[in-house]
Short mmCIF file of C-alpha atoms and ligand atoms in Angstrom, two decimals:
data_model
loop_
_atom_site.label_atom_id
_atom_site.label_comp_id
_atom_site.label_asym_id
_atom_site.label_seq_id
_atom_site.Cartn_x
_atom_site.Cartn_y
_atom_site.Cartn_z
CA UNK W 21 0.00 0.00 0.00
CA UNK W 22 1.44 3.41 -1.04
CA UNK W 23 -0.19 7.02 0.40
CA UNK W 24 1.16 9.76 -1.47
CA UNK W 25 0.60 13.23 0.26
CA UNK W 26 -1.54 14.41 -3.38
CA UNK W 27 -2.51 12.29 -6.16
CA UNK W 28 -2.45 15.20 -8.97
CA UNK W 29 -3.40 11.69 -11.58
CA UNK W 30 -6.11 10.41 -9.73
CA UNK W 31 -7.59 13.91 -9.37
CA UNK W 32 -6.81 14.63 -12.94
CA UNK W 33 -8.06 11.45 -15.08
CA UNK W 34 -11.68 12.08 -14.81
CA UNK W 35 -11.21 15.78 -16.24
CA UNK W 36 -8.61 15.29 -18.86
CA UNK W 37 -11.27 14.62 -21.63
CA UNK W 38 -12.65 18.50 -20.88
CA UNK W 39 -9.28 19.24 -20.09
CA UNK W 40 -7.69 18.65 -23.03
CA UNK W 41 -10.89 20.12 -25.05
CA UNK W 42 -10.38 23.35 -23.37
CA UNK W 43 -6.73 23.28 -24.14
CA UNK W 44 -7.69 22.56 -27.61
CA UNK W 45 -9.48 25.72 -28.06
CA UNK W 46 -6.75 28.14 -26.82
CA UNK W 47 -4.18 26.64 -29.35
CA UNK W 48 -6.81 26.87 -31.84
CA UNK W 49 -7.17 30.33 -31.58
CA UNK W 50 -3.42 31.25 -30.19
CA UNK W 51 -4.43 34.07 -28.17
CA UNK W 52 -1.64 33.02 -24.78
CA UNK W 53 -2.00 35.89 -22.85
CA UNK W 54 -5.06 37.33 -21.04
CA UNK W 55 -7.10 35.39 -23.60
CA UNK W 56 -11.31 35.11 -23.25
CA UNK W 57 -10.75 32.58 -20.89
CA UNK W 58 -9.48 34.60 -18.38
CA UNK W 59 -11.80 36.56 -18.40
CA UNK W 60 -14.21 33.95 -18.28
CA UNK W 61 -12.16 32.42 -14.99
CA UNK W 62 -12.27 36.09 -13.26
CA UNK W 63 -16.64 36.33 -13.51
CA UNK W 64 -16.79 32.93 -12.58
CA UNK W 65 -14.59 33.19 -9.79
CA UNK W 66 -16.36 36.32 -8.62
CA UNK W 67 -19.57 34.83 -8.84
CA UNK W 68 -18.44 31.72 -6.96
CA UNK W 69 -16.90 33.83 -4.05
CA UNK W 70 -19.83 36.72 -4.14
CA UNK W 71 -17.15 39.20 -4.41
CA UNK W 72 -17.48 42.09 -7.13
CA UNK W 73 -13.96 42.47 -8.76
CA UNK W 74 -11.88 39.42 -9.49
CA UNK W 75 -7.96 39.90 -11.20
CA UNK W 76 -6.09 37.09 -12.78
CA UNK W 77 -2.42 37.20 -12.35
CA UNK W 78 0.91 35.14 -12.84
CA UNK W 79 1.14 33.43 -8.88
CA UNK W 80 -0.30 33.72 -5.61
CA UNK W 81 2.94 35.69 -4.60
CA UNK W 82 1.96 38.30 -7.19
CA UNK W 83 -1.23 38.82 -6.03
CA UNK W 84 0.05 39.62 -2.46
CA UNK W 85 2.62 41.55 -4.15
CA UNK W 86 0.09 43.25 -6.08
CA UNK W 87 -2.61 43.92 -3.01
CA UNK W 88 -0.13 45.79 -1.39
CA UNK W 89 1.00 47.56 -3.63
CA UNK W 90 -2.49 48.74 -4.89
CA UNK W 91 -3.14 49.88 -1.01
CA UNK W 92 -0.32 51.94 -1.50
CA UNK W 93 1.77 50.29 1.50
CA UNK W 94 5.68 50.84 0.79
CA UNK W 95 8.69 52.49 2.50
CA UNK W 96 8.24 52.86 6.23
CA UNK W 97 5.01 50.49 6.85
CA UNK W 98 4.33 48.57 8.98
CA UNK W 99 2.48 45.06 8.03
CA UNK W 100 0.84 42.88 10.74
CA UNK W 101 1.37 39.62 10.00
CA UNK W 102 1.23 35.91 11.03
CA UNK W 103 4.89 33.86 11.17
CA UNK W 104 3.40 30.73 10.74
CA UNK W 105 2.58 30.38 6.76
CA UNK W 106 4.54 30.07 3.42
CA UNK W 107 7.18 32.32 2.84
CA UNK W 108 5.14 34.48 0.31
CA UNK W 109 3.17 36.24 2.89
CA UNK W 110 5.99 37.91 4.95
CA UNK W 111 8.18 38.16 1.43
CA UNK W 112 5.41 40.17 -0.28
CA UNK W 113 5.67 42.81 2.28
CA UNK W 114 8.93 43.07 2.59
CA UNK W 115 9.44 43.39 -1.89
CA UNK W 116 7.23 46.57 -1.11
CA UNK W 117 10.13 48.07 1.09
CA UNK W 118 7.18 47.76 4.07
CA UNK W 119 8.11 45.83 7.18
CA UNK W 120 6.22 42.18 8.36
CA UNK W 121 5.90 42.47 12.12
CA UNK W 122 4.86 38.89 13.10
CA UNK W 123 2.32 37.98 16.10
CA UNK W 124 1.86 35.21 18.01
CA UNK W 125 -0.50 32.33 16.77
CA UNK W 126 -3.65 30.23 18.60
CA UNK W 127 -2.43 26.95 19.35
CA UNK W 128 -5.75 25.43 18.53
CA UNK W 129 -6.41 26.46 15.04
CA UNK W 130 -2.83 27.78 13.92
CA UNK W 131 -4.03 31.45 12.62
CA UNK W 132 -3.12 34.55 13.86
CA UNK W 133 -3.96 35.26 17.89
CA UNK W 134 -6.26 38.03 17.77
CA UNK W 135 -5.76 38.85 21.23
CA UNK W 136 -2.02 39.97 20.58
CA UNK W 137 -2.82 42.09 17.67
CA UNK W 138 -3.04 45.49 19.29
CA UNK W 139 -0.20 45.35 21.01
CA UNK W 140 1.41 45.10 18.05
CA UNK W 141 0.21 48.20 16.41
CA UNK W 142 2.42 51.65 15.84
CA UNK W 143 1.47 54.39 14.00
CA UNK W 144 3.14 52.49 11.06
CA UNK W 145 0.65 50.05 10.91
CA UNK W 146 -1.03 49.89 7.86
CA UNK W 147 -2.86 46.83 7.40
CA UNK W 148 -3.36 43.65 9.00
CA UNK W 149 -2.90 39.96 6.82
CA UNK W 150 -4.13 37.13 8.15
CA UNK W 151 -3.70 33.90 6.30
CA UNK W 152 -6.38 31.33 6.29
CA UNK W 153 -3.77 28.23 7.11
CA UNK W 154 -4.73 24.56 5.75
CA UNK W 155 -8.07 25.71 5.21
CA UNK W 156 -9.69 27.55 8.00
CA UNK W 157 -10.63 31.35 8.06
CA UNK W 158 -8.52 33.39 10.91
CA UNK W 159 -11.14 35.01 13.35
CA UNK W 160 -12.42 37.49 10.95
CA UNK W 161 -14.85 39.06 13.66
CA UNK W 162 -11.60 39.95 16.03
CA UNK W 163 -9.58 40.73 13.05
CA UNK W 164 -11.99 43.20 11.14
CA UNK W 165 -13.40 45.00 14.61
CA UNK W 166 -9.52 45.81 15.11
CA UNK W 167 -9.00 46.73 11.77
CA UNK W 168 -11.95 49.37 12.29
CA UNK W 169 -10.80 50.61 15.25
CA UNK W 170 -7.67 51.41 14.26
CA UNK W 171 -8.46 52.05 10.90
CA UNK W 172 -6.25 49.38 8.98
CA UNK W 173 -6.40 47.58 5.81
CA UNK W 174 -6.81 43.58 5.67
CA UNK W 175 -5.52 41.87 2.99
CA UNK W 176 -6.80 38.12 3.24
CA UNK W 177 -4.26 36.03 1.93
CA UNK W 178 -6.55 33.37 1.00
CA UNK W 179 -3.99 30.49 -0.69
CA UNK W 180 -5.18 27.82 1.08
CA UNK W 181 -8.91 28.68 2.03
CA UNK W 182 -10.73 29.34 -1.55
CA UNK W 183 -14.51 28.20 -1.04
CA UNK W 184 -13.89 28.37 3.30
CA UNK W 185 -16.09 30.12 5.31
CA UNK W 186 -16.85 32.12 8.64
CA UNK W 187 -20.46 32.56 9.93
CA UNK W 188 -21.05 31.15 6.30
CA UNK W 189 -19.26 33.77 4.90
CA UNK W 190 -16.88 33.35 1.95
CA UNK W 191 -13.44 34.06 2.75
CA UNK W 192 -12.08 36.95 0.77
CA UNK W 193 -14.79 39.02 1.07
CA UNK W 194 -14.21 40.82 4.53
CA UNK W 195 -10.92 42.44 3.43
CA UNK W 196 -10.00 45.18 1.26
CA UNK W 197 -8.22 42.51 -1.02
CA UNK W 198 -8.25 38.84 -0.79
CA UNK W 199 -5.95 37.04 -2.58
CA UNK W 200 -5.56 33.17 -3.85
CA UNK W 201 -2.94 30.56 -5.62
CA UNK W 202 -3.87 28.11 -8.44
CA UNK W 203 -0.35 26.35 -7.62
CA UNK W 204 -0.62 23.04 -8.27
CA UNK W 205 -0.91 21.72 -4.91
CA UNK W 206 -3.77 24.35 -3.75
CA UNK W 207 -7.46 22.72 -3.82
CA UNK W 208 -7.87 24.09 -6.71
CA UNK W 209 -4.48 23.96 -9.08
CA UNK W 210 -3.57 24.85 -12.65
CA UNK W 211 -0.70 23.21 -14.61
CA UNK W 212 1.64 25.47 -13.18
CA UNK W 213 1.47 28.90 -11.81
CA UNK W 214 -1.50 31.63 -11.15
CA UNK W 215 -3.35 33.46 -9.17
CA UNK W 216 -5.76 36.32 -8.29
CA UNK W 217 -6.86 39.02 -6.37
CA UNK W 218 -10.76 39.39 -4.91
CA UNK W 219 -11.74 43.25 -3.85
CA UNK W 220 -15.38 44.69 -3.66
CA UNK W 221 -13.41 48.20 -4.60
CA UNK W 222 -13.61 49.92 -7.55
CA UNK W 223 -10.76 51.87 -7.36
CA UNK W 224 -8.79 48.81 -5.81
CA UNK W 225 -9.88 46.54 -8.48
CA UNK W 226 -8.70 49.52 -11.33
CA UNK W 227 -5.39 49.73 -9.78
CA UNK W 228 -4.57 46.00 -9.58
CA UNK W 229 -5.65 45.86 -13.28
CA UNK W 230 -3.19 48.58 -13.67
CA UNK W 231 -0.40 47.11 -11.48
CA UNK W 232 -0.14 43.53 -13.31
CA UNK W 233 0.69 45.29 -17.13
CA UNK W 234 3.33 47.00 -15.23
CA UNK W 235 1.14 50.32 -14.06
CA UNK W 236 0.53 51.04 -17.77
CA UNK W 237 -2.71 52.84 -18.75
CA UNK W 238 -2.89 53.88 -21.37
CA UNK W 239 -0.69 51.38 -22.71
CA UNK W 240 2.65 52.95 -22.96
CA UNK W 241 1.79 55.24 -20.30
CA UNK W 242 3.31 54.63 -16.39
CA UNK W 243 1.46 55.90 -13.37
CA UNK W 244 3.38 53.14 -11.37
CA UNK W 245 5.80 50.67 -11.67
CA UNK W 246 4.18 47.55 -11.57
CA UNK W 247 4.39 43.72 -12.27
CA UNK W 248 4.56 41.77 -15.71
CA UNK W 249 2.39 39.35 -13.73
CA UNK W 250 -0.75 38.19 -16.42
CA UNK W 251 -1.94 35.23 -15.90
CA UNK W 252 -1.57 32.72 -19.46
CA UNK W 253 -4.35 31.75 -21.47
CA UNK W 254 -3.90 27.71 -20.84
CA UNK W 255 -4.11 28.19 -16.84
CA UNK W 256 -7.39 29.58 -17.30
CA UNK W 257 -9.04 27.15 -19.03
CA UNK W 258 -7.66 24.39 -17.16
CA UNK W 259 -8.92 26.20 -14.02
CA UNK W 260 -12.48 26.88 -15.94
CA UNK W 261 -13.03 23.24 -16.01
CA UNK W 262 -11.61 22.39 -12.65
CA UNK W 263 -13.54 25.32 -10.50
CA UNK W 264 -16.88 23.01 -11.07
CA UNK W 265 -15.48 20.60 -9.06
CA UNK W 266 -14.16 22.58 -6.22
CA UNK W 267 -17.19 22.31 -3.94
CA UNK W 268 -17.15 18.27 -4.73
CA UNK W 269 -13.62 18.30 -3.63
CA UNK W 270 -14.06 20.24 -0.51
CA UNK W 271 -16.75 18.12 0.90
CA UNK W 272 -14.35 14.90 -0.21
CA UNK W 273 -11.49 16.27 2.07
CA UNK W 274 -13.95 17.19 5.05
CA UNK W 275 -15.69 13.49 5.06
CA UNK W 276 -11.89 12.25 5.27
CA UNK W 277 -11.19 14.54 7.85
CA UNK W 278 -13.99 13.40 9.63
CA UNK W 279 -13.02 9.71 9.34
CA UNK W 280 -9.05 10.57 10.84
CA UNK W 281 -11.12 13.12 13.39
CA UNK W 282 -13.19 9.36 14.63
CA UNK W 283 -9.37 7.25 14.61
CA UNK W 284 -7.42 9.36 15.40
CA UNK W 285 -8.79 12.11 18.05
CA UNK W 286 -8.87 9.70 21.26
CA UNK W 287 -5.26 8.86 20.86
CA UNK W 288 -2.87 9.96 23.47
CA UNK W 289 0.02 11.76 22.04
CA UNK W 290 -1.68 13.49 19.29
CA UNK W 291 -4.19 16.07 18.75
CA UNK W 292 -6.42 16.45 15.82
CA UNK W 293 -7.05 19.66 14.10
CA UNK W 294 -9.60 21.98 16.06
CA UNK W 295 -12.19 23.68 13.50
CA UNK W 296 -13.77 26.38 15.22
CA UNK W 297 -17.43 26.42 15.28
CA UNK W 298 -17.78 30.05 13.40
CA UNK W 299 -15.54 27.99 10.68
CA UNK W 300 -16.20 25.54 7.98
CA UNK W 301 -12.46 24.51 6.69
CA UNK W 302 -11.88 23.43 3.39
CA UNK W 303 -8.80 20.95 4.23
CA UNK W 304 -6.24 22.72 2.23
CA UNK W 305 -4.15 20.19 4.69
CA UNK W 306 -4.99 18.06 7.63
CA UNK W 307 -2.44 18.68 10.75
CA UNK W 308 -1.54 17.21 13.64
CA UNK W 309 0.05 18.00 16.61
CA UNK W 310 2.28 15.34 17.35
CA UNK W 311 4.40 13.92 20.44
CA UNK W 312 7.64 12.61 18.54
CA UNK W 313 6.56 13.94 15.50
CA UNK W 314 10.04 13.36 13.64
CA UNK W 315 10.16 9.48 14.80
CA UNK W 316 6.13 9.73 13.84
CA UNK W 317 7.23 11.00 10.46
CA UNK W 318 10.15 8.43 10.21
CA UNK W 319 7.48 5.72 10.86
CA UNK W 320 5.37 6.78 8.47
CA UNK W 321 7.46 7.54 5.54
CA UNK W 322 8.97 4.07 6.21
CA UNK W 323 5.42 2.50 5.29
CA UNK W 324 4.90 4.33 2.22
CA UNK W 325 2.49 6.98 3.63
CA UNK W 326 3.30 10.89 2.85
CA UNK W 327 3.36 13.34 5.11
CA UNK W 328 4.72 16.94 5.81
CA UNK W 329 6.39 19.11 8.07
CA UNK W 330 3.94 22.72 7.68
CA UNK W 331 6.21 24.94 8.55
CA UNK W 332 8.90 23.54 10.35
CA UNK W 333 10.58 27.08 11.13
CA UNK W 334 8.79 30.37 11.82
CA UNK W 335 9.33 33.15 9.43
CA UNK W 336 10.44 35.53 12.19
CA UNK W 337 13.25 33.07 12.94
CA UNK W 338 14.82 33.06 8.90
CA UNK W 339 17.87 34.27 7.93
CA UNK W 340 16.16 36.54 5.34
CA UNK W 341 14.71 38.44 8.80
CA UNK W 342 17.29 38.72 11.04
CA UNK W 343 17.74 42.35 10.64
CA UNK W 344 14.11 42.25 11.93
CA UNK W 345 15.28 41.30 15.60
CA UNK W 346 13.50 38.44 16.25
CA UNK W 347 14.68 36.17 18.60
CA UNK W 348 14.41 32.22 19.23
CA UNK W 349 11.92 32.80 22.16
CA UNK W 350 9.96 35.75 20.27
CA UNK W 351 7.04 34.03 19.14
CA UNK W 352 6.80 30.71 21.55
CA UNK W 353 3.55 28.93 19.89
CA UNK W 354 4.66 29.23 16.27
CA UNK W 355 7.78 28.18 17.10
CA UNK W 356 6.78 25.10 19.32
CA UNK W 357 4.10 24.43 16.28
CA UNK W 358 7.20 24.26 14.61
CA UNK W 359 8.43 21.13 16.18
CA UNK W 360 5.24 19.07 16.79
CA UNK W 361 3.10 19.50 13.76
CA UNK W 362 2.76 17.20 10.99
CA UNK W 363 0.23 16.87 7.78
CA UNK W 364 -1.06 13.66 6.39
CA UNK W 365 -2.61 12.79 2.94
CA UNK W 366 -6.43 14.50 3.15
CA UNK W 367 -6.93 14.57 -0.78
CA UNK W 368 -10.51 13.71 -1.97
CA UNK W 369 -9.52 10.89 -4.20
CA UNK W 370 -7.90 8.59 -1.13
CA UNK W 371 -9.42 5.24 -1.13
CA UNK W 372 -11.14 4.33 2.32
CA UNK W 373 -8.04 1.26 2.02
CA UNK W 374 -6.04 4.27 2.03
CA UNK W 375 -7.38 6.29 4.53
CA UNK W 376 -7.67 3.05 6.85
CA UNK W 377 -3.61 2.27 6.56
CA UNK W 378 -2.96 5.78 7.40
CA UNK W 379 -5.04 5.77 10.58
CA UNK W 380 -3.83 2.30 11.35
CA UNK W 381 -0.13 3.07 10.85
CA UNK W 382 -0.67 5.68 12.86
CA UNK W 383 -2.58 3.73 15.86
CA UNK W 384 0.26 1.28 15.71
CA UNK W 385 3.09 3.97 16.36
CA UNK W 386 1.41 5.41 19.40
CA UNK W 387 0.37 1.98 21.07
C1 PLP I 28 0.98 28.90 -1.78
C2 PLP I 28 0.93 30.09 -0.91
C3 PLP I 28 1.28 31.37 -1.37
C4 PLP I 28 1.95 31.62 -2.69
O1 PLP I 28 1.29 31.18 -3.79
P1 PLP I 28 2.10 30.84 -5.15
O2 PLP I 28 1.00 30.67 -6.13
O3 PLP I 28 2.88 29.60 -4.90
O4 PLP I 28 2.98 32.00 -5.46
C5 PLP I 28 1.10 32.45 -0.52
N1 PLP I 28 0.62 32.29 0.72
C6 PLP I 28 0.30 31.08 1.21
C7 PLP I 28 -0.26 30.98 2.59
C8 PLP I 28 0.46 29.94 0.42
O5 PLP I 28 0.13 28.74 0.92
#
């Protein structure tokens, strides 16, 4: 029995017949770049998500890239952000000259600790991003009162949450910009990379337009420098095809995640993911918090069954920071996350066979 962490064939093969018909078309009409089927991704995304203005681009780095840009946050700014999620978040900030101060997360769900948010807060402080990790909204009510108060952009860096909600609310819509990946590995991937950013602005929505043909409008003319970041023709209509499936998808990975919550959440030594009840998570990943997570791993990987260390050191503690100040110590429960979590396969296709040997491997180790 093998469990790889994704199975991008078995989620493939039933698509590739539409897949390769939509590919078809763009080579028939040769039109790579910001073709009609981008166009056609960007209203059906915005209709999907309830959110006015949707704006292809080149990667989900670019659209966090491009967000802040568009809210005009550079030199001097301060950016409230969470240290444990992909590097993009943090390095998006800091390739706008602004500066990612990183607060503590909640142990339970892994997103950003609303109660140590204020403190955090200088008159530099421009916005506030939150990520939605592995598929759970951050505590938008905490997050957007604050914002108000202070008066603070959010930028919802929505990579791994597209289709989650909060008090059945999609995510992306209770930010100034959200923004999302189509990397391969993302619940819903192209054959390579895009991505996109959600706003219910006008003027936000004009200026990221602007921003990813490299600030030109008219063309030739600069108000900004922005981004060669449009997203190709082929990537659209793969993810045309694929966004009808999403919602299938999503409810595939929460029925698995309720079969490993049923095995695995009476077992002493780990601790299953906590969904909080404002929260329905889309599964981007399922993570545990693990006693002797690396000899877990070891165990694991030794019977054929992937699994993943998300992310096994804080941004606040890398190299690329250290003129930041951060210190081992800064940030205790990212940093102990760090070293106890672990994410096993969740993908919808998994076989119950599948699902059974992962839960039983895991059973064994612990007993
Ligand atoms: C994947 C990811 C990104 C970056 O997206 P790319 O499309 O790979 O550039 C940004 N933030 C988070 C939280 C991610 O998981």
């Amino acid at each position: 029995m093998k469990v790889p962490m994704l199975d991008l064939h078995a989620q493939y093969e039933p698509l590739m017949p539409k897949i390769r018909e939509a590919l078809d078309r763009v080579l028939a009409d040769h039109h790579y770049i910001m073709g009609p089927q981008v166009k056609e991704l960007e209203d059906k995304m915005a209709a999907y998500l309830g959110i006015k203005h949707a704006i292809a681009c080149a990667s989900g780095t670019d659209a966090l890239v491009l967000a802040i840009k568009a809210l005009e946050i550079g030199d001097g700014d301060e950016v409230i952000t969470t240290p444990f999620t992909f590097f993009a978040t943090a390095s998006s900030i800091w390739r706008n000259h602004a500066k990612p101060v990183f607060v503590d997360i909640d142990p339970l769900t892994f997103n950003l600790d609303p109660s140590k948010i204020e403190a955090a807060i200088t008159p530099k402080t421009k916005a506030i991003m939150p990520v939605h990790l592995f598929g759970q909204c951050a505590d938008m009510d905490a997050i957007m009162a604050i914002a108000n108060k202070h008066n603070l952009y959010v930028i919802e860096d929505n990579a791994q949450g597209i289709g989650s909600t909060w008090n059945g609310e999609m995510s992306c819509s209770f930010g100034d910009i959200g923004t999302l990946s189509f990397f391969p590995s993302k619940n819903l991937g192209a054959m390579g990379d895009a991505g996109m950013c959600l706003t219910n602005n006008d003027e936000f929505a004009a200026r990221l337009k602007q921003l990813r043909v490299h600030g030109e409008n008219p063309k030739y003319y600069h108000k900004w420098v922005g981004l060669n970041s449009r997203l190709d023709t082929l990537q659209a209509a793969v993810l045309n095809v694929k966004l009808d499936a999403l919602e299938y998808w999503s409810k595939g990975r929460r029925a698995n995640a309720e079969y490993y919550n049923s095995r695995l959440k009476n077992i002493t030594g780990i601790r299953v993911p906590h969904i909080d009840n404002r929260a329905v998570s889309i599964y981007n990943q399922y993570t545990l918090v693990c006693e002797k997570r690396d000899e877990l791993m070891a165990h694991l990987q030794a019977k054929n069954i992937g699994c993943a260390i998300y992310y096994p050191l804080p941004l606040h503690l890398q190299e690329c920071f250290s003129e930041l100040g951060y210190k081992k110590g800064s940030l205790k429960v990212a940093e102990e996350m760090g070293n106890k979590v672990l994410s096993i396969p969740i993908y919808p296709e998994l076989t119950d066979e599948q699902k059974k040997y992962v839960c039983d491997s895991i059973v064994e180790f612990y007993h």
